[in-house]
PDB file of C-alpha atoms in Angstrom:
ATOM      1  CA  MET A  18     111.221  64.166  80.500  1.00 38.00           C
ATOM      2  CA  PRO A  19     111.096  68.036  79.516  1.00 43.00           C
ATOM      3  CA  ASP A  20     107.792  68.755  77.935  1.00 43.00           C
ATOM      4  CA  THR A  21     109.564  70.712  74.799  1.00 41.00           C
ATOM      5  CA  ALA A  22     113.197  71.209  73.485  1.00 40.00           C
ATOM      6  CA  PRO A  23     114.945  74.538  75.297  1.00 41.00           C
ATOM      7  CA  SER A  24     115.625  76.577  71.946  1.00 42.00           C
ATOM      8  CA  GLU A  25     111.751  77.229  71.980  1.00 63.00           C
ATOM      9  CA  THR A  26     111.649  79.060  75.042  1.00 72.00           C
ATOM     10  CA  ALA A  27     112.390  82.282  75.131  1.00 80.00           C
ATOM     11  CA  PHE A  28     114.869  82.199  77.018  1.00 92.00           C
ATOM     12  CA  LYS A  29     117.661  79.769  78.315  1.00 95.00           C
ATOM     13  CA  ARG A  30     118.437  81.188  81.637  1.00 97.00           C
ATOM     14  CA  VAL A  31     116.188  83.367  84.182  1.00 97.00           C
ATOM     15  CA  LEU A  32     116.484  84.481  87.638  1.00 98.00           C
ATOM     16  CA  LEU A  33     112.886  84.374  89.480  1.00 98.00           C
ATOM     17  CA  LYS A  34     113.042  86.904  92.010  1.00 98.00           C
ATOM     18  CA  ILE A  35     109.766  86.597  94.654  1.00 96.00           C
ATOM     19  CA  SER A  36     109.490  88.520  98.196  1.00 93.00           C
ATOM     20  CA  GLY A  37     109.485  86.684 101.189  1.00 92.00           C
ATOM     21  CA  GLU A  38     105.857  88.049 101.847  1.00 91.00           C
ATOM     22  CA  ALA A  39     104.758  85.548  98.282  1.00 92.00           C
ATOM     23  CA  LEU A  40     105.595  82.655 100.964  1.00 94.00           C
ATOM     24  CA  MET A  41     103.158  83.685 103.928  1.00 91.00           C
ATOM     25  CA  GLY A  42     100.125  83.016 101.608  1.00 86.00           C
ATOM     26  CA  ASP A  43      96.865  84.885 103.299  1.00 86.00           C
ATOM     27  CA  GLN A  44      98.678  84.406 106.463  1.00 85.00           C
ATOM     28  CA  GLY A  45     100.286  87.864 107.833  1.00 81.00           C
ATOM     29  CA  TYR A  46     103.424  86.159 109.171  1.00 85.00           C
ATOM     30  CA  GLY A  47     105.978  83.198 108.524  1.00 91.00           C
ATOM     31  CA  LEU A  48     105.688  80.252 105.887  1.00 94.00           C
ATOM     32  CA  HIS A  49     102.540  78.573 104.567  1.00 94.00           C
ATOM     33  CA  PRO A  50     103.538  75.089 102.916  1.00 95.00           C
ATOM     34  CA  PRO A  51     100.640  75.087 100.477  1.00 95.00           C
ATOM     35  CA  THR A  52     101.714  78.505  99.238  1.00 95.00           C
ATOM     36  CA  VAL A  53     105.736  77.140  99.102  1.00 96.00           C
ATOM     37  CA  GLU A  54     104.115  73.925  97.297  1.00 97.00           C
ATOM     38  CA  ARG A  55     102.797  75.734  94.721  1.00 96.00           C
ATOM     39  CA  ILE A  56     105.310  78.038  93.757  1.00 97.00           C
ATOM     40  CA  ALA A  57     107.645  75.007  93.578  1.00 97.00           C
ATOM     41  CA  LYS A  58     105.278  73.599  91.031  1.00 97.00           C
ATOM     42  CA  GLU A  59     105.509  76.933  88.983  1.00 96.00           C
ATOM     43  CA  VAL A  60     109.216  77.066  88.921  1.00 97.00           C
ATOM     44  CA  LYS A  61     109.253  73.027  88.056  1.00 97.00           C
ATOM     45  CA  SER A  62     107.122  73.851  84.999  1.00 96.00           C
ATOM     46  CA  VAL A  63     109.428  76.186  83.651  1.00 96.00           C
ATOM     47  CA  HIS A  64     112.588  74.060  84.913  1.00 97.00           C
ATOM     48  CA  ASP A  65     110.656  71.408  82.489  1.00 96.00           C
ATOM     49  CA  LEU A  66     110.878  73.461  79.430  1.00 94.00           C
ATOM     50  CA  GLY A  67     114.902  73.148  80.160  1.00 95.00           C
ATOM     51  CA  VAL A  68     115.603  76.582  81.325  1.00 96.00           C
ATOM     52  CA  GLU A  69     118.419  77.057  83.667  1.00 97.00           C
ATOM     53  CA  ILE A  70     117.050  78.695  87.255  1.00 98.00           C
ATOM     54  CA  CYS A  71     118.481  81.045  89.437  1.00 98.00           C
ATOM     55  CA  MET A  72     115.955  82.402  92.717  1.00 98.00           C
ATOM     56  CA  VAL A  73     116.410  85.290  95.168  1.00 98.00           C
ATOM     57  CA  ILE A  74     113.791  85.052  97.700  1.00 97.00           C
ATOM     58  CA  GLY A  75     113.463  87.941 100.075  1.00 94.00           C
ATOM     59  CA  GLY A  76     112.711  87.526 103.665  1.00 93.00           C
ATOM     60  CA  GLY A  77     110.240  90.127 104.744  1.00 90.00           C
ATOM     61  CA  ASN A  78     107.602  87.106 105.673  1.00 91.00           C
ATOM     62  CA  ILE A  79     110.028  86.607 108.625  1.00 90.00           C
ATOM     63  CA  PHE A  80     112.310  89.919 109.340  1.00 85.00           C
ATOM     64  CA  ARG A  81     112.575  93.322 107.788  1.00 72.00           C
ATOM     65  CA  GLY A  82     115.892  95.104 108.725  1.00 63.00           C
ATOM     66  CA  LEU A  83     114.084  98.446 107.638  1.00 66.00           C
ATOM     67  CA  GLN A  84     111.523  97.663 110.055  1.00 71.00           C
ATOM     68  CA  GLY A  85     113.912  96.536 112.835  1.00 70.00           C
ATOM     69  CA  SER A  86     115.714  99.995 112.731  1.00 68.00           C
ATOM     70  CA  ALA A  87     112.727 101.976 112.789  1.00 68.00           C
ATOM     71  CA  GLN A  88     112.297 100.330 115.841  1.00 81.00           C
ATOM     72  CA  GLY A  89     115.883 101.409 117.073  1.00 84.00           C
ATOM     73  CA  MET A  90     117.345  97.984 116.450  1.00 87.00           C
ATOM     74  CA  GLU A  91     120.781  99.060 114.882  1.00 90.00           C
ATOM     75  CA  ARG A  92     120.343  98.838 111.159  1.00 89.00           C
ATOM     76  CA  THR A  93     123.378  96.606 110.686  1.00 92.00           C
ATOM     77  CA  THR A  94     122.341  93.999 112.832  1.00 91.00           C
ATOM     78  CA  ALA A  95     118.740  94.054 111.340  1.00 90.00           C
ATOM     79  CA  ASP A  96     119.942  94.119 108.194  1.00 92.00           C
ATOM     80  CA  TYR A  97     122.003  90.965 108.997  1.00 93.00           C
ATOM     81  CA  MET A  98     119.592  89.020 110.669  1.00 92.00           C
ATOM     82  CA  GLY A  99     116.574  89.886 107.146  1.00 93.00           C
ATOM     83  CA  MET A 100     119.661  88.020 105.522  1.00 95.00           C
ATOM     84  CA  LEU A 101     119.192  84.687 108.047  1.00 95.00           C
ATOM     85  CA  ALA A 102     115.560  84.888 107.274  1.00 95.00           C
ATOM     86  CA  THR A 103     115.956  84.914 103.245  1.00 96.00           C
ATOM     87  CA  VAL A 104     117.942  81.582 104.324  1.00 97.00           C
ATOM     88  CA  MET A 105     115.160  80.144 106.162  1.00 96.00           C
ATOM     89  CA  ASN A 106     113.013  81.028 102.994  1.00 97.00           C
ATOM     90  CA  ALA A 107     115.500  79.359 100.967  1.00 98.00           C
ATOM     91  CA  LEU A 108     115.527  75.839 102.774  1.00 98.00           C
ATOM     92  CA  ALA A 109     111.756  75.780 102.390  1.00 97.00           C
ATOM     93  CA  VAL A 110     111.672  76.445  98.998  1.00 98.00           C
ATOM     94  CA  GLN A 111     114.710  73.847  98.390  1.00 98.00           C
ATOM     95  CA  SER A 112     112.421  71.401 100.401  1.00 98.00           C
ATOM     96  CA  ALA A 113     109.653  72.040  98.040  1.00 98.00           C
ATOM     97  CA  LEU A 114     111.338  72.194  94.549  1.00 98.00           C
ATOM     98  CA  GLU A 115     112.750  68.673  95.860  1.00 97.00           C
ATOM     99  CA  LYS A 116     109.651  66.847  96.375  1.00 97.00           C
ATOM    100  CA  THR A 117     108.682  67.935  93.446  1.00 97.00           C
ATOM    101  CA  GLY A 118     112.343  66.105  91.559  1.00 97.00           C
ATOM    102  CA  VAL A 119     113.836  68.948  90.818  1.00 98.00           C
ATOM    103  CA  TYR A 120     117.483  69.224  92.107  1.00 97.00           C
ATOM    104  CA  CYS A 121     118.493  72.717  93.265  1.00 97.00           C
ATOM    105  CA  ARG A 122     121.220  74.161  95.732  1.00 98.00           C
ATOM    106  CA  VAL A 123     120.797  76.763  98.327  1.00 98.00           C
ATOM    107  CA  ILE A 124     123.909  78.619  97.633  1.00 98.00           C
ATOM    108  CA  THR A 125     124.600  81.123 100.315  1.00 98.00           C
ATOM    109  CA  ALA A 126     126.741  84.837 100.640  1.00 98.00           C
ATOM    110  CA  ILE A 127     127.130  84.359 104.326  1.00 97.00           C
ATOM    111  CA  ARG A 128     129.357  81.019 104.956  1.00 96.00           C
ATOM    112  CA  MET A 129     127.155  78.443 106.753  1.00 97.00           C
ATOM    113  CA  ASP A 130     128.582  75.272 105.616  1.00 95.00           C
ATOM    114  CA  GLU A 131     126.422  72.696 107.642  1.00 96.00           C
ATOM    115  CA  VAL A 132     123.480  74.584 106.206  1.00 96.00           C
ATOM    116  CA  ALA A 133     124.101  75.750 102.538  1.00 97.00           C
ATOM    117  CA  GLU A 134     127.127  76.319  99.936  1.00 97.00           C
ATOM    118  CA  PRO A 135     129.045  78.933 100.210  1.00 98.00           C
ATOM    119  CA  TYR A 136     128.740  81.572  97.171  1.00 98.00           C
ATOM    120  CA  ILE A 137     131.548  80.323  94.539  1.00 97.00           C
ATOM    121  CA  ARG A 138     130.415  81.726  91.091  1.00 97.00           C
ATOM    122  CA  ARG A 139     132.150  78.756  88.943  1.00 97.00           C
ATOM    123  CA  ARG A 140     130.129  76.358  91.011  1.00 97.00           C
ATOM    124  CA  ALA A 141     127.202  78.276  90.660  1.00 98.00           C
ATOM    125  CA  VAL A 142     127.327  78.044  86.833  1.00 98.00           C
ATOM    126  CA  ARG A 143     127.958  74.573  87.144  1.00 98.00           C
ATOM    127  CA  HIS A 144     125.240  74.037  88.873  1.00 98.00           C
ATOM    128  CA  LEU A 145     122.951  75.698  86.514  1.00 97.00           C
ATOM    129  CA  GLU A 146     124.589  73.871  83.361  1.00 97.00           C
ATOM    130  CA  LYS A 147     123.890  70.337  85.204  1.00 97.00           C
ATOM    131  CA  LYS A 148     119.990  72.031  85.179  1.00 96.00           C
ATOM    132  CA  ARG A 149     120.194  72.328  89.203  1.00 98.00           C
ATOM    133  CA  VAL A 150     117.968  75.157  90.420  1.00 98.00           C
ATOM    134  CA  CYS A 151     120.003  77.947  92.252  1.00 98.00           C
ATOM    135  CA  ILE A 152     118.996  79.735  95.092  1.00 98.00           C
ATOM    136  CA  PHE A 153     120.792  82.039  96.197  1.00 98.00           C
ATOM    137  CA  ALA A 154     120.348  83.201  99.647  1.00 98.00           C
ATOM    138  CA  ALA A 155     121.741  86.004 102.280  1.00 97.00           C
ATOM    139  CA  GLY A 156     121.624  88.512  99.655  1.00 96.00           C
ATOM    140  CA  THR A 157     124.675  89.847  98.804  1.00 96.00           C
ATOM    141  CA  GLY A 158     126.567  89.420 102.677  1.00 96.00           C
ATOM    142  CA  ASN A 159     126.419  93.230 103.213  1.00 96.00           C
ATOM    143  CA  PRO A 160     124.164  95.387 105.030  1.00 95.00           C
ATOM    144  CA  TYR A 161     122.414  97.805 103.390  1.00 94.00           C
ATOM    145  CA  PHE A 162     121.792  96.350 100.104  1.00 94.00           C
ATOM    146  CA  THR A 163     118.447  94.572  98.689  1.00 93.00           C
ATOM    147  CA  THR A 164     117.240  91.170  98.042  1.00 95.00           C
ATOM    148  CA  ASP A 165     116.509  93.635  95.039  1.00 96.00           C
ATOM    149  CA  THR A 166     119.864  94.512  94.313  1.00 97.00           C
ATOM    150  CA  ALA A 167     121.112  90.985  95.259  1.00 97.00           C
ATOM    151  CA  ALA A 168     118.883  89.555  92.709  1.00 98.00           C
ATOM    152  CA  THR A 169     120.391  92.099  89.905  1.00 98.00           C
ATOM    153  CA  LEU A 170     123.683  90.773  91.061  1.00 98.00           C
ATOM    154  CA  ARG A 171     123.088  87.411  90.852  1.00 98.00           C
ATOM    155  CA  ALA A 172     121.311  87.959  87.473  1.00 98.00           C
ATOM    156  CA  ASN A 173     124.474  89.568  85.516  1.00 98.00           C
ATOM    157  CA  GLU A 174     126.793  86.941  87.307  1.00 98.00           C
ATOM    158  CA  MET A 175     125.116  84.296  85.935  1.00 98.00           C
ATOM    159  CA  ALA A 176     124.572  85.799  82.670  1.00 97.00           C
ATOM    160  CA  CYS A 177     120.665  85.028  82.699  1.00 98.00           C
ATOM    161  CA  GLU A 178     119.173  86.825  79.748  1.00 97.00           C
ATOM    162  CA  ALA A 179     116.119  88.533  82.296  1.00 97.00           C
ATOM    163  CA  ILE A 180     115.410  88.956  85.826  1.00 98.00           C
ATOM    164  CA  PHE A 181     111.507  88.040  86.352  1.00 97.00           C
ATOM    165  CA  LYS A 182     109.591  89.967  89.593  1.00 97.00           C
ATOM    166  CA  GLY A 183     106.846  87.841  90.166  1.00 94.00           C
ATOM    167  CA  THR A 184     104.799  89.973  92.078  1.00 91.00           C
ATOM    168  CA  LYS A 185     100.656  89.897  93.272  1.00 88.00           C
ATOM    169  CA  VAL A 186      99.414  91.575  90.054  1.00 90.00           C
ATOM    170  CA  ASP A 187     100.635  91.340  86.676  1.00 92.00           C
ATOM    171  CA  GLY A 188     102.841  93.940  85.525  1.00 93.00           C
ATOM    172  CA  VAL A 189     103.810  97.516  85.989  1.00 94.00           C
ATOM    173  CA  TYR A 190     100.556 100.029  86.296  1.00 94.00           C
ATOM    174  CA  ASP A 191     100.742 103.814  86.838  1.00 89.00           C
ATOM    175  CA  LYS A 192      99.128 103.491  89.758  1.00 86.00           C
ATOM    176  CA  ASP A 193      98.538 101.168  92.550  1.00 86.00           C
ATOM    177  CA  PRO A 194      95.818  98.809  90.405  1.00 87.00           C
ATOM    178  CA  VAL A 195      94.094  97.610  93.976  1.00 83.00           C
ATOM    179  CA  LYS A 196      92.915 101.238  95.163  1.00 88.00           C
ATOM    180  CA  HIS A 197      92.541 102.484  91.439  1.00 88.00           C
ATOM    181  CA  GLU A 198      90.116 100.817  88.970  1.00 87.00           C
ATOM    182  CA  ASP A 199      91.701 103.243  86.253  1.00 90.00           C
ATOM    183  CA  ALA A 200      95.212 102.010  86.669  1.00 91.00           C
ATOM    184  CA  LYS A 201      96.538 101.336  83.347  1.00 92.00           C
ATOM    185  CA  ARG A 202      99.342  98.485  83.051  1.00 93.00           C
ATOM    186  CA  PHE A 203     102.448  99.167  80.738  1.00 94.00           C
ATOM    187  CA  GLU A 204     103.368  96.565  78.051  1.00 94.00           C
ATOM    188  CA  THR A 205     107.082  97.901  78.503  1.00 96.00           C
ATOM    189  CA  VAL A 206     108.731 100.310  80.781  1.00 96.00           C
ATOM    190  CA  THR A 207     112.161 101.712  80.489  1.00 97.00           C
ATOM    191  CA  TYR A 208     114.449 102.130  83.260  1.00 97.00           C
ATOM    192  CA  ASP A 209     114.845 105.635  83.744  1.00 96.00           C
ATOM    193  CA  GLU A 210     110.846 106.025  83.193  1.00 95.00           C
ATOM    194  CA  VAL A 211     110.600 103.064  86.537  1.00 95.00           C
ATOM    195  CA  LEU A 212     113.130 105.530  88.819  1.00 95.00           C
ATOM    196  CA  ALA A 213     111.459 108.847  87.711  1.00 95.00           C
ATOM    197  CA  LYS A 214     108.054 107.905  88.296  1.00 92.00           C
ATOM    198  CA  HIS A 215     108.853 105.710  90.941  1.00 91.00           C
ATOM    199  CA  LEU A 216     107.148 102.445  89.829  1.00 93.00           C
ATOM    200  CA  GLY A 217     108.137 100.307  92.807  1.00 88.00           C
ATOM    201  CA  VAL A 218     109.147  97.637  90.497  1.00 93.00           C
ATOM    202  CA  MET A 219     112.849  97.438  92.278  1.00 95.00           C
ATOM    203  CA  ASP A 220     114.788  99.610  94.375  1.00 93.00           C
ATOM    204  CA  ALA A 221     116.607 102.402  92.790  1.00 95.00           C
ATOM    205  CA  SER A 222     120.155 100.656  92.980  1.00 96.00           C
ATOM    206  CA  ALA A 223     118.723  97.660  91.248  1.00 97.00           C
ATOM    207  CA  ILE A 224     117.032  99.327  88.588  1.00 97.00           C
ATOM    208  CA  ALA A 225     120.233 101.513  88.221  1.00 96.00           C
ATOM    209  CA  LEU A 226     122.449  98.275  88.160  1.00 97.00           C
ATOM    210  CA  ALA A 227     120.089  96.426  85.714  1.00 97.00           C
ATOM    211  CA  ARG A 228     120.109  99.653  83.050  1.00 97.00           C
ATOM    212  CA  ASP A 229     123.925  99.416  83.445  1.00 97.00           C
ATOM    213  CA  ASN A 230     123.993  95.946  82.260  1.00 97.00           C
ATOM    214  CA  ASN A 231     121.564  96.082  79.534  1.00 97.00           C
ATOM    215  CA  LEU A 232     119.359  92.960  81.769  1.00 97.00           C
ATOM    216  CA  PRO A 233     115.361  93.133  81.248  1.00 97.00           C
ATOM    217  CA  ILE A 234     112.909  92.712  83.945  1.00 98.00           C
ATOM    218  CA  ILE A 235     109.749  90.711  83.539  1.00 97.00           C
ATOM    219  CA  VAL A 236     107.256  91.789  86.124  1.00 96.00           C
ATOM    220  CA  PHE A 237     103.971  89.127  86.276  1.00 95.00           C
ATOM    221  CA  SER A 238     101.994  87.665  88.267  1.00 93.00           C
ATOM    222  CA  LEU A 239     102.619  85.009  90.731  1.00 91.00           C
ATOM    223  CA  ASP A 240      99.477  84.392  91.838  1.00 90.00           C
ATOM    224  CA  GLU A 241      98.399  83.420  88.229  1.00 90.00           C
ATOM    225  CA  PRO A 242      98.710  79.401  87.826  1.00 91.00           C
ATOM    226  CA  GLY A 243     100.942  78.767  84.653  1.00 93.00           C
ATOM    227  CA  GLY A 244     102.057  82.900  84.695  1.00 92.00           C
ATOM    228  CA  PHE A 245     105.628  82.188  85.121  1.00 95.00           C
ATOM    229  CA  ARG A 246     105.765  79.098  82.033  1.00 95.00           C
ATOM    230  CA  ALA A 247     103.576  80.903  79.863  1.00 93.00           C
ATOM    231  CA  ILE A 248     105.644  83.608  79.350  1.00 92.00           C
ATOM    232  CA  LEU A 249     108.949  81.227  78.341  1.00 88.00           C
ATOM    233  CA  ASP A 250     106.250  80.152  76.147  1.00 85.00           C
ATOM    234  CA  GLY A 251     106.298  83.109  74.539  1.00 82.00           C
ATOM    235  CA  THR A 252     102.546  84.371  76.007  1.00 85.00           C
ATOM    236  CA  GLY A 253     101.574  85.287  79.296  1.00 90.00           C
ATOM    237  CA  THR A 254     100.880  88.721  80.683  1.00 92.00           C
ATOM    238  CA  TYR A 255     103.792  90.990  81.988  1.00 95.00           C
ATOM    239  CA  THR A 256     105.612  94.210  81.979  1.00 96.00           C
ATOM    240  CA  LYS A 257     108.935  94.123  80.617  1.00 96.00           C
ATOM    241  CA  VAL A 258     111.620  96.819  82.111  1.00 97.00           C
ATOM    242  CA  HIS A 259     114.235  97.720  79.664  1.00 96.00           C
ATOM    243  CA  SER A 260     116.149 100.217  77.772  1.00 92.00           C
TER     244      SER A 260
END
């Protein structure tokens, strides 16, 4: 049974965007099963509130297209390899979520029917209405678009009320808080400030798409236990990017 009624949460439907690197824990590469399980439990804690959840996961722990391009690989091929890496990560998170008792679907922008569902918007919306977590994989299905842009696109298509960007720090800072002790965290920041100050929340295309559709972005620490749920409860530490 959910711990509280859906009406008591700050949001009813959200998209959680995490990087592939978030799944590798202290390793330098690949998947770290205990970390994947911890993230699945964080998602379950919010799902138990009755919140409808979409997810987009990057592939940087397995393959990064830009790095492949820089090493001489043709960019389009490198990006498709990166998309396949996101599918692998999505399947890993699906498995971890189902172990917690949360039903979910991996939905890909590139058809691979034996592995996951193809992306059909109305079907995905129906999954959310049935309280299944939808994990969108393979980006937009096109090269030259990042998973940040894919996350913003899917969040708009699914009528999500916000994008939750899980990072290693608890918000957006004026400079790198890991390197600078005097770094200051913003409570709120506008889309235009993110772009003008190069704050690195998401890539410029994703920020512009969010701005044009007035979709807020909540930046928080995925490493803080209970941080995702705390924000949905109306507490927690985060930065809100909005107009």
